[in-house]
Tab-separated table of C-alpha atoms in Angstrom:
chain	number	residue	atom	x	y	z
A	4	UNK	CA	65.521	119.840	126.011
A	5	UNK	CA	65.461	120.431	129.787
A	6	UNK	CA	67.241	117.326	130.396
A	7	UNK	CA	69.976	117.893	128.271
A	8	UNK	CA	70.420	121.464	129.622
A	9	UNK	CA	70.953	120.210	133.155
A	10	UNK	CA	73.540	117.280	132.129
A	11	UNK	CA	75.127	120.084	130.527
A	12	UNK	CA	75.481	122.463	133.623
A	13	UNK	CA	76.330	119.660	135.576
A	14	UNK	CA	79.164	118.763	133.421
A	15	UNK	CA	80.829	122.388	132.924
A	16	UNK	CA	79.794	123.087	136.818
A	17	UNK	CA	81.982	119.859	137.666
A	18	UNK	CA	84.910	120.697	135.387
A	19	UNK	CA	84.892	124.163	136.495
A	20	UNK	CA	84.980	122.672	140.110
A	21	UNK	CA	88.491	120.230	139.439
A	22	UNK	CA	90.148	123.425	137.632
A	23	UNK	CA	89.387	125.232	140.801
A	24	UNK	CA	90.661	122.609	142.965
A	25	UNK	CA	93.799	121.783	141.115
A	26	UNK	CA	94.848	125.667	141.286
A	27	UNK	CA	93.959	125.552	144.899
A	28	UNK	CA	96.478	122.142	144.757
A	29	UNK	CA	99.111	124.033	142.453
A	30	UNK	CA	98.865	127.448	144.784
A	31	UNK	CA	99.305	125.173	148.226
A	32	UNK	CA	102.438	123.315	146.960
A	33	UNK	CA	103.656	126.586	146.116
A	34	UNK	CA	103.298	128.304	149.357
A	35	UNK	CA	104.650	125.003	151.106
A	36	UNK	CA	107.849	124.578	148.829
A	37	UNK	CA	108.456	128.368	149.236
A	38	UNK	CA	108.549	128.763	145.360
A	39	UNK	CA	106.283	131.329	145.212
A	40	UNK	CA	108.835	134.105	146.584
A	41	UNK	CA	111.348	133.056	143.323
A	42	UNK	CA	108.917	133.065	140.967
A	43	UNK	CA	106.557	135.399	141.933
A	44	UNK	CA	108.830	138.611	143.927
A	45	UNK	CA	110.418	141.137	141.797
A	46	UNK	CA	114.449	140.686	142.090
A	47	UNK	CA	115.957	144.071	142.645
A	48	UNK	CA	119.107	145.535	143.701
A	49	UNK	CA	117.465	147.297	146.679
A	50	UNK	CA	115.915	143.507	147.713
A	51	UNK	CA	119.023	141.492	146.755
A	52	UNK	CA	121.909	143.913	149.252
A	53	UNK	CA	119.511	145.714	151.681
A	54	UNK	CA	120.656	149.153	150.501
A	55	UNK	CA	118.821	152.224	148.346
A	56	UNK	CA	120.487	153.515	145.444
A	57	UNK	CA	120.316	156.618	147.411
A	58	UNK	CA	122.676	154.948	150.438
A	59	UNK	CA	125.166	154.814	147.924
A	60	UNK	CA	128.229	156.572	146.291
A	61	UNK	CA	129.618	155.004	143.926
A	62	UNK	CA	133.048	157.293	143.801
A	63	UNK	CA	133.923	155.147	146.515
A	64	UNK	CA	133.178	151.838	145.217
A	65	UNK	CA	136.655	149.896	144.099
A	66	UNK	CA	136.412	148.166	140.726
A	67	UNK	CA	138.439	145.286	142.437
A	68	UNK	CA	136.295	144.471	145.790
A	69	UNK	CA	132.826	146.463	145.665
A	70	UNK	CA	131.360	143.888	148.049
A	71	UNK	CA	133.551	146.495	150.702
A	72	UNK	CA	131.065	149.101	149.950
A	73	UNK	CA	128.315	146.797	149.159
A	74	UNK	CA	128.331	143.715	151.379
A	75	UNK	CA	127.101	140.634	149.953
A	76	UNK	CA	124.089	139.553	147.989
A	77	UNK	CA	121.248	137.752	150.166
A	78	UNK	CA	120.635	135.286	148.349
A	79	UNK	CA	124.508	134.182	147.597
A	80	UNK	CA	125.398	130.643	146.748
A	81	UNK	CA	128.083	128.694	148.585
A	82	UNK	CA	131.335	128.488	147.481
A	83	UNK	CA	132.833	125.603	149.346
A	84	UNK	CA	133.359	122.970	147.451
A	85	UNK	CA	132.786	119.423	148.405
A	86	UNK	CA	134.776	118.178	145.402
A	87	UNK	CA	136.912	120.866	144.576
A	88	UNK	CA	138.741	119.279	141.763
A	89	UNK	CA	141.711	121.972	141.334
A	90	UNK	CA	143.552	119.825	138.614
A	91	UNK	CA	140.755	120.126	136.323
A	92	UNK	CA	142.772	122.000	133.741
A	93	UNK	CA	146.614	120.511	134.502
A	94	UNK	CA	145.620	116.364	133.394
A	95	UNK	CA	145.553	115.872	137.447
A	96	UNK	CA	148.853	117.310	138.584
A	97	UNK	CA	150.036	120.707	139.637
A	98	UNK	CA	152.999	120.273	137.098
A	99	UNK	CA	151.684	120.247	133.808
A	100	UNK	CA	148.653	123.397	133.417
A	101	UNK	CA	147.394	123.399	130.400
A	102	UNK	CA	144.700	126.620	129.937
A	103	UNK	CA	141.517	125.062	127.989
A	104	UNK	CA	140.229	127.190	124.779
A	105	UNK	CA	136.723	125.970	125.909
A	106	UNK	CA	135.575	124.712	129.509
A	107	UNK	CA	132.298	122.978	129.643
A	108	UNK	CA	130.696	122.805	132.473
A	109	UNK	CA	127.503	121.000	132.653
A	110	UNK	CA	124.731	121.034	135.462
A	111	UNK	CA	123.967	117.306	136.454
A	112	UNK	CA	122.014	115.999	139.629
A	113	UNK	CA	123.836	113.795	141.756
A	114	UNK	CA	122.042	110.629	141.324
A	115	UNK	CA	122.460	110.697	137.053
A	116	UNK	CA	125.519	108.508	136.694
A	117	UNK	CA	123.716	107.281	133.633
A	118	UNK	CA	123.600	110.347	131.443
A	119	UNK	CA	127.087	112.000	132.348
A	120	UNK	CA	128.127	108.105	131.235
A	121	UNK	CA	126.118	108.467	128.493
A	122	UNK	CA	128.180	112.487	127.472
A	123	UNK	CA	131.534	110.997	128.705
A	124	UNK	CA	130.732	108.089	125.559
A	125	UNK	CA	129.132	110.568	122.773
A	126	UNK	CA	130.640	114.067	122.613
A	127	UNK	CA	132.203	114.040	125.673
A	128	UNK	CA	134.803	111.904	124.924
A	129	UNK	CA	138.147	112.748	126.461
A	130	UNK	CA	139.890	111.677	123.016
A	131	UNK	CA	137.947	114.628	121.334
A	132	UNK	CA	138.084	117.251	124.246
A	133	UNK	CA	141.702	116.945	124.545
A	134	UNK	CA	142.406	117.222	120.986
A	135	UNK	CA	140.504	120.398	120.550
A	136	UNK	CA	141.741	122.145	124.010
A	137	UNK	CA	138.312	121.654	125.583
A	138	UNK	CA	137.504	120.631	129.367
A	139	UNK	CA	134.596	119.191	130.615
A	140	UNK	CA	133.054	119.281	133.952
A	141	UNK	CA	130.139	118.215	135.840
A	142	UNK	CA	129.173	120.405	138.313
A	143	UNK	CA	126.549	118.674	141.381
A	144	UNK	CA	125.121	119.340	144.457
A	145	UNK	CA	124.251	117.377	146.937
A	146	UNK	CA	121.745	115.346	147.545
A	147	UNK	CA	119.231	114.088	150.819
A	148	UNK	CA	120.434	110.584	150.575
A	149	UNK	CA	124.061	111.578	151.025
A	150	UNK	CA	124.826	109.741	147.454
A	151	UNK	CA	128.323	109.790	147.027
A	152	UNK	CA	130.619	110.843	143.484
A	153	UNK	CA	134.108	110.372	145.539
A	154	UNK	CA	134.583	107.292	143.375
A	155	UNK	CA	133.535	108.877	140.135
A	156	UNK	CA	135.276	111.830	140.500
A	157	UNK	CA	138.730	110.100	141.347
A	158	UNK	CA	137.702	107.372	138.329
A	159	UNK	CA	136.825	110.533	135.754
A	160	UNK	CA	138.566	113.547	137.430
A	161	UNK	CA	135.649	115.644	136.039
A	162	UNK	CA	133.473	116.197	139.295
A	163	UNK	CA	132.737	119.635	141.101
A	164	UNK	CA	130.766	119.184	143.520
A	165	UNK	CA	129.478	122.408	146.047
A	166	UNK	CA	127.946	122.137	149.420
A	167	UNK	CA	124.134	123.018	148.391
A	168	UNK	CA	121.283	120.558	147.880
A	169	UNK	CA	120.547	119.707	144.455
A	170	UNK	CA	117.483	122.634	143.965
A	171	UNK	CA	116.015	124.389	140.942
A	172	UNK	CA	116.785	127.692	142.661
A	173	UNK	CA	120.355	126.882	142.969
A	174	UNK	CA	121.237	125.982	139.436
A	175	UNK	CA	122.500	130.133	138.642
């Protein structure tokens, strides 16, 4: 009876021991990556433009530019484009501008050819789209190993492309 009490201490004591150490792991990849501040910090107005409700009257904010009274959000994502793509909507001319009754635009990571080849074949086809009024566009960041869409996007004309790594954080 002994015997079998001990094996089984020893065996909870050594799983208790590897969940221990793998949410040491998890919490030390956090703090490296700097996740833990998105994940874990409350998002508020006060943290996201420096400013107390209190700082502000909002009789003087203008419907049309309230960044004036404002400023900008911290945590603001570029909006330079590396592939700009400004004929999206007029079949890649400024002549003929056609406004879309639906524009798709669909998150993809720079280095999945394969699966916007694999939408541009199934539903993405531009024989459907353009029958129904629809647009479709890929939108990418960039990526470490400076992988380049130039050819894709002059091939498909459905590439937009900003200046900010490919990151989870980035994707709103």
């Amino acid at each position: 009876m002994s015997r079998w009490f001990f094996r089984s201490c020893r065996l909870h004591s050594t799983t208790f021991f590897k969940c221990i150490l793998c949410l040491v792991i998890i919490y030390i990849l956090n703090t490296i990556l700097g996740v833990q501040y998105y994940i874990w910090s409350e998002r508020s107005f006060e943290n996201e433009y420096h400013l107390t409700m209190t700082q502000i009257d909002i009789r003087n904010i203008d419907e049309n530019k309230p960044e004036n009274i404002l400023g900008l959000p911290k945590y603001i994502i570029s909006n330079r484009f590396i592939i700009n793509n400004e004929y999206l909507c007029n079949h890649g001319n400024s002549v003929t501008f056609i406004q879309p009754h639906l524009l798709i635009l669909v998150k993809s990571a720079v280095e999945n050819l394969k699966a916007r080849q694999a939408i541009r074949m199934t539903w993405g086809k531009n024989e459907f789209l353009e029958k129904n009024n629809i647009k479709l566009a890929f939108v990418l960041g960039t990526n470490e190993q400076n992988f380049s869409v130039e050819k894709e996007s002059q091939q498909y004309k459905d590439i937009i492309q900003i200046d900010k790594i490919d990151f989870y954080y980035h994707n709103s």
